[in-house]
Amino acid sequence: LVIAAMTGCLPSDPAPVPTLEPTAVPLFASDEEALAAAEEAYGEYLAVSDQILSEGGVDPNRIDEFVSTELAEIEKAGFAELRAGGLRAVGNTAFFGTVLQRYDEQSSDGLEVVTVYLCSDVSGVDVLDVTGSSVVSPNRPSLTPFEVAFDLATAGSSTLVVSRKEPWGNAGVCS
């Protein structure tokens, strides 16, 4: 039998070769990188939003590059209200205390790839009417915690856009 096996007279089953399925490459190398990308995207969004507000809501389509289609409609409605009221903002919105809530490194649809908590600071922002008088309530809170989600700008890119921004009940990020 040994001689027959050595000479190839007995059939032998070849060892199965494992097939490797390609694995998706994570969008960001780490949670820290995802958080940094979200902070950068949110900073760009705030800069453009503040610019539109400072110009009284004129040319609101500039926001399109920095937010999802759904959020763009909401933002534009706010800019239209500002414009209709003859209002404009002065100053800049800041944010701090950003904490990564979730990073979906295998997101197949590119939606809500990164979600963070952050604290929005409007203490440096005033809203003025046509006479230059402030219309901001003295009771307006300067700090507001938000949960902010980010989508991929386009499939296959690593550019994030703001897709959802909702007040968050835990003020811890504003401490």
Coordinates of C-alpha atoms in Angstrom, one line a residue:
L1 CA 0.0 0.0 0.0
V2 CA 2.8 2.4 0.9
I3 CA 4.5 1.7 -2.4
A4 CA 1.3 2.1 -4.3
A5 CA 0.7 5.5 -2.7
M6 CA 4.2 6.6 -3.5
T7 CA 3.9 5.7 -7.1
G8 CA 0.6 7.5 -7.5
C9 CA -1.6 4.5 -8.0
L10 CA -4.0 5.4 -5.2
P11 CA -6.0 8.6 -5.6
S12 CA -5.3 11.3 -3.1
D13 CA -7.4 14.3 -2.3
P14 CA -5.5 17.6 -2.6
A15 CA -5.5 19.7 0.5
P16 CA -8.1 22.4 0.2
V17 CA -6.7 25.8 -0.3
P18 CA -8.3 28.5 1.8
T19 CA -9.8 31.4 -0.1
L20 CA -9.3 34.8 1.4
E21 CA -12.2 37.2 1.0
P22 CA -11.1 40.7 0.5
T23 CA -11.7 42.8 3.6
A24 CA -12.8 46.4 3.5
V25 CA -10.2 48.9 4.3
P26 CA -11.3 51.0 7.2
L27 CA -12.0 54.6 6.3
F28 CA -9.9 55.9 9.2
A29 CA -6.9 54.1 10.8
S30 CA -8.2 54.8 14.3
D31 CA -10.9 56.3 16.4
E32 CA -8.6 59.3 17.0
E33 CA -8.3 59.8 13.2
A34 CA -12.1 59.6 12.8
L35 CA -12.6 62.1 15.6
A36 CA -10.1 64.5 14.0
A37 CA -11.9 64.2 10.7
A38 CA -15.2 65.0 12.3
E39 CA -13.8 68.0 14.1
E40 CA -12.3 69.3 10.9
A41 CA -15.6 68.8 9.0
Y42 CA -17.6 70.5 11.8
G43 CA -15.2 73.4 11.9
E44 CA -15.5 74.0 8.2
Y45 CA -19.3 73.7 8.5
L46 CA -19.4 76.4 11.2
A47 CA -17.1 78.7 9.3
V48 CA -19.4 78.7 6.3
S49 CA -22.5 78.9 8.3
D50 CA -21.2 81.8 10.3
Q51 CA -20.2 83.6 7.1
I52 CA -23.7 83.1 5.6
L53 CA -25.2 84.4 8.9
S54 CA -22.9 87.4 9.0
E55 CA -24.1 88.3 5.5
G56 CA -27.8 88.1 6.5
G57 CA -28.5 84.7 5.0
V58 CA -27.5 85.7 1.4
D59 CA -26.3 82.9 -0.9
P60 CA -27.3 80.0 1.4
N61 CA -26.3 77.4 -1.2
R62 CA -22.7 77.7 0.0
I63 CA -23.6 75.4 2.9
D64 CA -24.3 72.5 0.4
E65 CA -20.7 71.3 0.3
F66 CA -20.6 70.9 4.1
V67 CA -23.9 69.2 5.0
S68 CA -26.1 66.4 3.8
T69 CA -28.9 67.2 1.4
E70 CA -31.5 66.8 4.2
L71 CA -29.6 69.1 6.6
A72 CA -29.0 71.6 3.8
E73 CA -32.7 72.2 3.5
I74 CA -33.1 72.8 7.2
E75 CA -30.1 75.2 7.3
K76 CA -31.4 77.1 4.3
A77 CA -34.8 77.5 5.9
G78 CA -33.0 79.1 8.9
F79 CA -31.0 81.4 6.7
A80 CA -34.2 82.4 4.9
E81 CA -35.9 83.3 8.2
L82 CA -32.8 85.4 9.1
R83 CA -33.0 87.2 5.7
A84 CA -36.7 87.8 5.9
G85 CA -36.3 89.3 9.4
G86 CA -33.5 91.7 8.2
L87 CA -31.1 90.1 10.7
R88 CA -27.5 89.3 10.6
A89 CA -25.0 87.7 12.9
V90 CA -21.7 89.0 14.1
G91 CA -19.0 86.9 15.7
N92 CA -18.1 83.3 15.4
T93 CA -19.5 80.1 16.8
A94 CA -16.9 77.9 18.6
F95 CA -17.1 74.3 19.8
F96 CA -15.1 72.2 22.2
G97 CA -15.3 69.0 24.3
T98 CA -15.7 66.8 21.3
V99 CA -16.1 63.1 22.2
L100 CA -16.4 60.3 19.8
Q101 CA -19.7 58.4 20.3
R102 CA -19.4 56.0 17.4
Y103 CA -17.3 55.3 14.4
D104 CA -18.7 52.7 11.9
E105 CA -15.5 51.7 10.1
Q106 CA -17.4 49.3 7.8
S107 CA -20.3 51.5 6.9
S108 CA -21.6 50.2 3.6
D109 CA -24.0 53.1 2.9
G110 CA -21.7 55.9 4.0
L111 CA -24.4 57.3 6.4
E112 CA -23.6 58.3 9.9
V113 CA -20.1 57.0 9.6
V114 CA -19.0 59.1 12.6
T115 CA -21.1 60.4 15.5
V116 CA -19.8 62.8 18.2
Y117 CA -20.9 64.7 21.2
L118 CA -19.7 68.3 21.3
C119 CA -20.3 71.6 23.1
S120 CA -21.4 74.5 20.9
D121 CA -20.4 77.9 22.2
V122 CA -22.2 81.0 20.9
S123 CA -21.0 83.4 23.5
G124 CA -19.1 85.2 20.8
V125 CA -22.1 85.6 18.5
D126 CA -24.7 88.4 18.5
V127 CA -27.6 88.8 16.2
L128 CA -28.4 92.3 15.0
D129 CA -31.5 93.9 13.4
V130 CA -31.4 96.4 10.6
T131 CA -30.7 99.2 13.1
G132 CA -27.7 97.4 14.6
S133 CA -29.5 96.5 17.8
S134 CA -29.0 93.1 19.4
V135 CA -32.1 90.8 19.3
V136 CA -30.5 88.1 21.4
S137 CA -32.3 87.3 24.6
P138 CA -30.1 87.9 27.7
N139 CA -31.3 84.5 28.8
R140 CA -29.9 82.7 25.8
P141 CA -27.6 79.9 26.9
S142 CA -24.1 80.3 25.6
L143 CA -23.2 76.6 25.7
T144 CA -25.3 73.8 24.2
P145 CA -24.4 70.1 24.0
F146 CA -25.0 68.5 20.6
E147 CA -24.9 65.0 19.1
V148 CA -23.6 65.5 15.6
A149 CA -23.5 62.8 12.9
F150 CA -21.4 62.8 9.8
D151 CA -21.9 61.1 6.4
L152 CA -19.4 60.5 3.7
A153 CA -19.6 63.4 1.2
T154 CA -19.4 60.9 -1.7
A155 CA -19.0 57.2 -2.0
G156 CA -15.4 56.1 -1.6
S157 CA -14.2 59.5 -0.2
S158 CA -13.0 60.1 3.3
T159 CA -14.5 63.6 3.4
L160 CA -17.2 64.0 6.0
V161 CA -20.3 66.2 5.9
V162 CA -22.6 67.1 8.8
S163 CA -25.8 65.0 8.4
R164 CA -27.5 65.5 11.8
K165 CA -27.2 68.0 14.6
E166 CA -29.4 67.5 17.6
P167 CA -29.3 69.0 21.1
W168 CA -28.0 66.3 23.5
G169 CA -29.4 66.0 27.0
N170 CA -26.1 65.4 28.8
A171 CA -24.3 68.7 29.4
G172 CA -21.1 66.9 30.4
V173 CA -19.3 67.8 27.2
C174 CA -19.8 71.5 28.1
S175 CA -18.2 71.2 31.5

